[in-house]
Structure formats: structure tokens, C-alpha cells
Amino acid sequence: MTDRIYRALLGTLLLVALYFELPGLILGLIVVMLLEGVTNLRLPLVLGRLSGGESGCLVDGDDFAPARRRLQLPFDAERAWRIMVSLFLILSVFVFTEMLWFFPGFMGFAILGAGISGVCPVLISLKFAGFR
């Protein structure tokens, strides 16, 4: 499983959970993403290693980086993305439900679009900000 397929699956599950009003599924997605972000045991990597593949995910190059050398933070952009998404979901679904009612749906469509297209603007921004 690649990170791209993982994002498409995550976006689809989030949209299904929002449509059918399944807070347990949303909480499960949040817990899985938080655990992946904190421990760096990402589901695509683990499944790839179990299936006998080398790493299980394609490593994106730093193609959009400018020619000059930037500060590199010792933290993976995928980990930061997973932690950010889970925190924004916690805030918008469980804390500020009335004010941010549109945000989880927007995130679901954005994550699904990132999975289908392979281009995630948040990951690009995090890599540009200095994450690995």
C-alpha cells in the first residue's frame, strides 16, 4: 500500500463516517493517525514490510526545493501531516462542532483528492517549511 492509496482510503472513510454520522469511526481514524504520527509506524510502511516489499511506499523526491540549501528539521513531513490532520479533526468534530461544522467535510474531500491525484498541498507546504 502506498501513501497515495492510504490517503484515498482515509478520505473515503472520513467522508463515509461524516455522511452516516459515525463518531466511533471518526474517533478510530483520529486515534490511528495520532499513533502513526507519534510512533512513525505508518500503516503503508508496515503493510509493505509484511507483504515482503522493501518499504511499502514510494518516497517522494524534493523536486520543488529551490537550489539554495534550506534548514532541514529532523521530523518527517508525513508524521507532521498525520498529527496535524488528527488535531484538526479533534478540534472540528469534538470541540468546536457548531463553529467548524464544514471543516471535516472539506478535509475529507481534500484528503481524497490528494489520494487520487497524488498531490497534497499540505505535504508540499510542510516540506517547503523544512520538514524531511
PDB file of C-alpha atoms in Angstrom:
ATOM      1  CA  MET A   1       0.000   0.000   0.000  1.00  0.00           C
ATOM      2  CA  THR A   2       1.382   3.383  -0.937  1.00  0.00           C
ATOM      3  CA  ASP A   3       0.801   6.637   0.911  1.00  0.00           C
ATOM      4  CA  ARG A   4      -1.326   7.732  -2.040  1.00  0.00           C
ATOM      5  CA  ILE A   5      -3.718   4.780  -1.660  1.00  0.00           C
ATOM      6  CA  TYR A   6      -3.707   5.330   2.100  1.00  0.00           C
ATOM      7  CA  ARG A   7      -4.785   8.952   1.661  1.00  0.00           C
ATOM      8  CA  ALA A   8      -7.568   7.963  -0.748  1.00  0.00           C
ATOM      9  CA  LEU A   9      -8.807   5.318   1.695  1.00  0.00           C
ATOM     10  CA  LEU A  10      -8.556   7.722   4.630  1.00  0.00           C
ATOM     11  CA  GLY A  11     -10.505  10.439   2.792  1.00  0.00           C
ATOM     12  CA  THR A  12     -13.182   7.958   1.735  1.00  0.00           C
ATOM     13  CA  LEU A  13     -13.585   6.572   5.257  1.00  0.00           C
ATOM     14  CA  LEU A  14     -13.763  10.078   6.695  1.00  0.00           C
ATOM     15  CA  LEU A  15     -16.462  11.125   4.232  1.00  0.00           C
ATOM     16  CA  VAL A  16     -18.461   7.934   4.878  1.00  0.00           C
ATOM     17  CA  ALA A  17     -18.196   8.466   8.645  1.00  0.00           C
ATOM     18  CA  LEU A  18     -19.358  12.061   8.302  1.00  0.00           C
ATOM     19  CA  TYR A  19     -22.232  11.209   5.966  1.00  0.00           C
ATOM     20  CA  PHE A  20     -23.600   8.407   8.133  1.00  0.00           C
ATOM     21  CA  GLU A  21     -22.750  10.267  11.373  1.00  0.00           C
ATOM     22  CA  LEU A  22     -20.454   7.596  12.809  1.00  0.00           C
ATOM     23  CA  PRO A  23     -18.434   9.305  15.560  1.00  0.00           C
ATOM     24  CA  GLY A  24     -16.808   5.992  16.512  1.00  0.00           C
ATOM     25  CA  LEU A  25     -15.266   5.623  13.060  1.00  0.00           C
ATOM     26  CA  ILE A  26     -14.052   9.225  13.124  1.00  0.00           C
ATOM     27  CA  LEU A  27     -12.517   8.669  16.551  1.00  0.00           C
ATOM     28  CA  GLY A  28     -10.889   5.463  15.298  1.00  0.00           C
ATOM     29  CA  LEU A  29      -9.355   7.301  12.330  1.00  0.00           C
ATOM     30  CA  ILE A  30      -8.084  10.033  14.645  1.00  0.00           C
ATOM     31  CA  VAL A  31      -6.513   7.514  17.048  1.00  0.00           C
ATOM     32  CA  VAL A  32      -4.841   5.564  14.226  1.00  0.00           C
ATOM     33  CA  MET A  33      -3.412   8.739  12.665  1.00  0.00           C
ATOM     34  CA  LEU A  34      -2.192  10.064  16.029  1.00  0.00           C
ATOM     35  CA  LEU A  35      -0.480   6.763  16.809  1.00  0.00           C
ATOM     36  CA  GLU A  36       1.102   6.730  13.355  1.00  0.00           C
ATOM     37  CA  GLY A  37       2.292  10.301  13.776  1.00  0.00           C
ATOM     38  CA  VAL A  38       3.727   9.820  17.240  1.00  0.00           C
ATOM     39  CA  THR A  39       5.390   6.426  16.697  1.00  0.00           C
ATOM     40  CA  ASN A  40       6.244   6.774  12.972  1.00  0.00           C
ATOM     41  CA  LEU A  41       4.900   3.244  12.417  1.00  0.00           C
ATOM     42  CA  ARG A  42       2.880   4.193   9.376  1.00  0.00           C
ATOM     43  CA  LEU A  43       0.333   1.694   8.093  1.00  0.00           C
ATOM     44  CA  PRO A  44       1.589   1.751   4.461  1.00  0.00           C
ATOM     45  CA  LEU A  45       5.151   1.014   5.612  1.00  0.00           C
ATOM     46  CA  VAL A  46       4.118  -1.780   7.977  1.00  0.00           C
ATOM     47  CA  LEU A  47       1.884  -3.438   5.375  1.00  0.00           C
ATOM     48  CA  GLY A  48       4.629  -3.151   2.768  1.00  0.00           C
ATOM     49  CA  ARG A  49       7.168  -4.823   5.040  1.00  0.00           C
ATOM     50  CA  LEU A  50       4.723  -7.584   5.971  1.00  0.00           C
ATOM     51  CA  SER A  51       3.945  -8.303   2.325  1.00  0.00           C
ATOM     52  CA  GLY A  52       7.631  -8.716   1.540  1.00  0.00           C
ATOM     53  CA  GLY A  53       8.182  -5.392  -0.185  1.00  0.00           C
ATOM     54  CA  GLU A  54      11.112  -3.161   0.594  1.00  0.00           C
ATOM     55  CA  SER A  55       9.388  -0.194   2.180  1.00  0.00           C
ATOM     56  CA  GLY A  56       5.794  -0.323   1.012  1.00  0.00           C
ATOM     57  CA  CYS A  57       5.617   3.288  -0.048  1.00  0.00           C
ATOM     58  CA  LEU A  58       7.104   5.465  -2.679  1.00  0.00           C
ATOM     59  CA  VAL A  59       9.460   8.107  -1.376  1.00  0.00           C
ATOM     60  CA  ASP A  60       8.762  11.473  -2.897  1.00  0.00           C
ATOM     61  CA  GLY A  61      11.754  13.457  -4.024  1.00  0.00           C
ATOM     62  CA  ASP A  62      12.350  17.046  -3.082  1.00  0.00           C
ATOM     63  CA  ASP A  63      11.725  18.264  -6.638  1.00  0.00           C
ATOM     64  CA  PHE A  64      10.135  21.564  -5.675  1.00  0.00           C
ATOM     65  CA  ALA A  65      13.011  22.659  -3.449  1.00  0.00           C
ATOM     66  CA  PRO A  66      14.944  25.735  -4.527  1.00  0.00           C
ATOM     67  CA  ALA A  67      18.592  25.414  -5.436  1.00  0.00           C
ATOM     68  CA  ARG A  68      19.831  27.021  -2.215  1.00  0.00           C
ATOM     69  CA  ARG A  69      20.150  24.931   0.922  1.00  0.00           C
ATOM     70  CA  ARG A  70      17.351  25.298   3.461  1.00  0.00           C
ATOM     71  CA  LEU A  71      17.038  24.400   7.100  1.00  0.00           C
ATOM     72  CA  GLN A  72      16.000  20.759   7.421  1.00  0.00           C
ATOM     73  CA  LEU A  73      14.006  19.848  10.508  1.00  0.00           C
ATOM     74  CA  PRO A  74      14.667  16.346  11.880  1.00  0.00           C
ATOM     75  CA  PHE A  75      10.988  15.411  11.576  1.00  0.00           C
ATOM     76  CA  ASP A  76       9.235  13.678   8.704  1.00  0.00           C
ATOM     77  CA  ALA A  77       6.568  15.635   6.799  1.00  0.00           C
ATOM     78  CA  GLU A  78       4.266  12.589   6.739  1.00  0.00           C
ATOM     79  CA  ARG A  79       4.375  12.406  10.532  1.00  0.00           C
ATOM     80  CA  ALA A  80       3.631  16.117  10.847  1.00  0.00           C
ATOM     81  CA  TRP A  81       0.769  15.764   8.332  1.00  0.00           C
ATOM     82  CA  ARG A  82      -0.825  12.914  10.290  1.00  0.00           C
ATOM     83  CA  ILE A  83      -0.552  14.784  13.587  1.00  0.00           C
ATOM     84  CA  MET A  84      -1.971  17.984  12.046  1.00  0.00           C
ATOM     85  CA  VAL A  85      -4.919  16.202  10.428  1.00  0.00           C
ATOM     86  CA  SER A  86      -5.816  14.351  13.606  1.00  0.00           C
ATOM     87  CA  LEU A  87      -5.607  17.509  15.733  1.00  0.00           C
ATOM     88  CA  PHE A  88      -7.735  19.493  13.278  1.00  0.00           C
ATOM     89  CA  LEU A  89     -10.299  16.680  13.252  1.00  0.00           C
ATOM     90  CA  ILE A  90     -10.400  16.601  17.049  1.00  0.00           C
ATOM     91  CA  LEU A  91     -10.947  20.354  17.166  1.00  0.00           C
ATOM     92  CA  SER A  92     -13.564  20.484  14.424  1.00  0.00           C
ATOM     93  CA  VAL A  93     -15.547  17.325  15.260  1.00  0.00           C
ATOM     94  CA  PHE A  94     -15.445  17.117  19.035  1.00  0.00           C
ATOM     95  CA  VAL A  95     -14.530  20.567  20.410  1.00  0.00           C
ATOM     96  CA  PHE A  96     -15.886  23.323  18.133  1.00  0.00           C
ATOM     97  CA  THR A  97     -18.661  21.376  16.421  1.00  0.00           C
ATOM     98  CA  GLU A  98     -21.030  24.308  15.896  1.00  0.00           C
ATOM     99  CA  MET A  99     -18.444  26.740  14.529  1.00  0.00           C
ATOM    100  CA  LEU A 100     -16.376  24.396  12.337  1.00  0.00           C
ATOM    101  CA  TRP A 101     -19.125  22.109  11.003  1.00  0.00           C
ATOM    102  CA  PHE A 102     -17.858  22.405   7.400  1.00  0.00           C
ATOM    103  CA  PHE A 103     -14.189  21.710   8.120  1.00  0.00           C
ATOM    104  CA  PRO A 104     -14.229  17.874   8.456  1.00  0.00           C
ATOM    105  CA  GLY A 105     -16.046  17.519   5.140  1.00  0.00           C
ATOM    106  CA  PHE A 106     -13.619  19.872   3.461  1.00  0.00           C
ATOM    107  CA  MET A 107     -10.719  17.870   4.903  1.00  0.00           C
ATOM    108  CA  GLY A 108     -12.270  14.608   3.734  1.00  0.00           C
ATOM    109  CA  PHE A 109     -12.610  15.846   0.156  1.00  0.00           C
ATOM    110  CA  ALA A 110      -9.118  17.375   0.217  1.00  0.00           C
ATOM    111  CA  ILE A 111      -7.532  14.154   1.505  1.00  0.00           C
ATOM    112  CA  LEU A 112      -9.470  12.078  -1.032  1.00  0.00           C
ATOM    113  CA  GLY A 113      -8.357  14.450  -3.796  1.00  0.00           C
ATOM    114  CA  ALA A 114      -4.758  14.209  -2.609  1.00  0.00           C
ATOM    115  CA  GLY A 115      -5.002  10.441  -2.718  1.00  0.00           C
ATOM    116  CA  ILE A 116      -6.471  10.371  -6.212  1.00  0.00           C
ATOM    117  CA  SER A 117      -4.192  12.999  -7.735  1.00  0.00           C
ATOM    118  CA  GLY A 118      -1.039  12.233  -5.771  1.00  0.00           C
ATOM    119  CA  VAL A 119      -0.544  15.926  -4.997  1.00  0.00           C
ATOM    120  CA  CYS A 120      -1.066  17.040  -1.414  1.00  0.00           C
ATOM    121  CA  PRO A 121      -0.649  20.800  -0.954  1.00  0.00           C
ATOM    122  CA  VAL A 122      -0.237  20.450   2.815  1.00  0.00           C
ATOM    123  CA  LEU A 123       2.635  17.967   2.416  1.00  0.00           C
ATOM    124  CA  ILE A 124       4.269  20.223  -0.165  1.00  0.00           C
ATOM    125  CA  SER A 125       3.950  23.155   2.252  1.00  0.00           C
ATOM    126  CA  LEU A 126       5.386  21.135   5.123  1.00  0.00           C
ATOM    127  CA  LYS A 127       8.361  20.043   3.007  1.00  0.00           C
ATOM    128  CA  PHE A 128       8.879  23.609   1.876  1.00  0.00           C
ATOM    129  CA  ALA A 129       8.810  24.702   5.526  1.00  0.00           C
ATOM    130  CA  GLY A 130      11.742  22.395   6.259  1.00  0.00           C
ATOM    131  CA  PHE A 131      10.364  19.009   7.236  1.00  0.00           C
ATOM    132  CA  ARG A 132      12.026  15.947   5.687  1.00  0.00           C
TER     133      ARG A 132
END
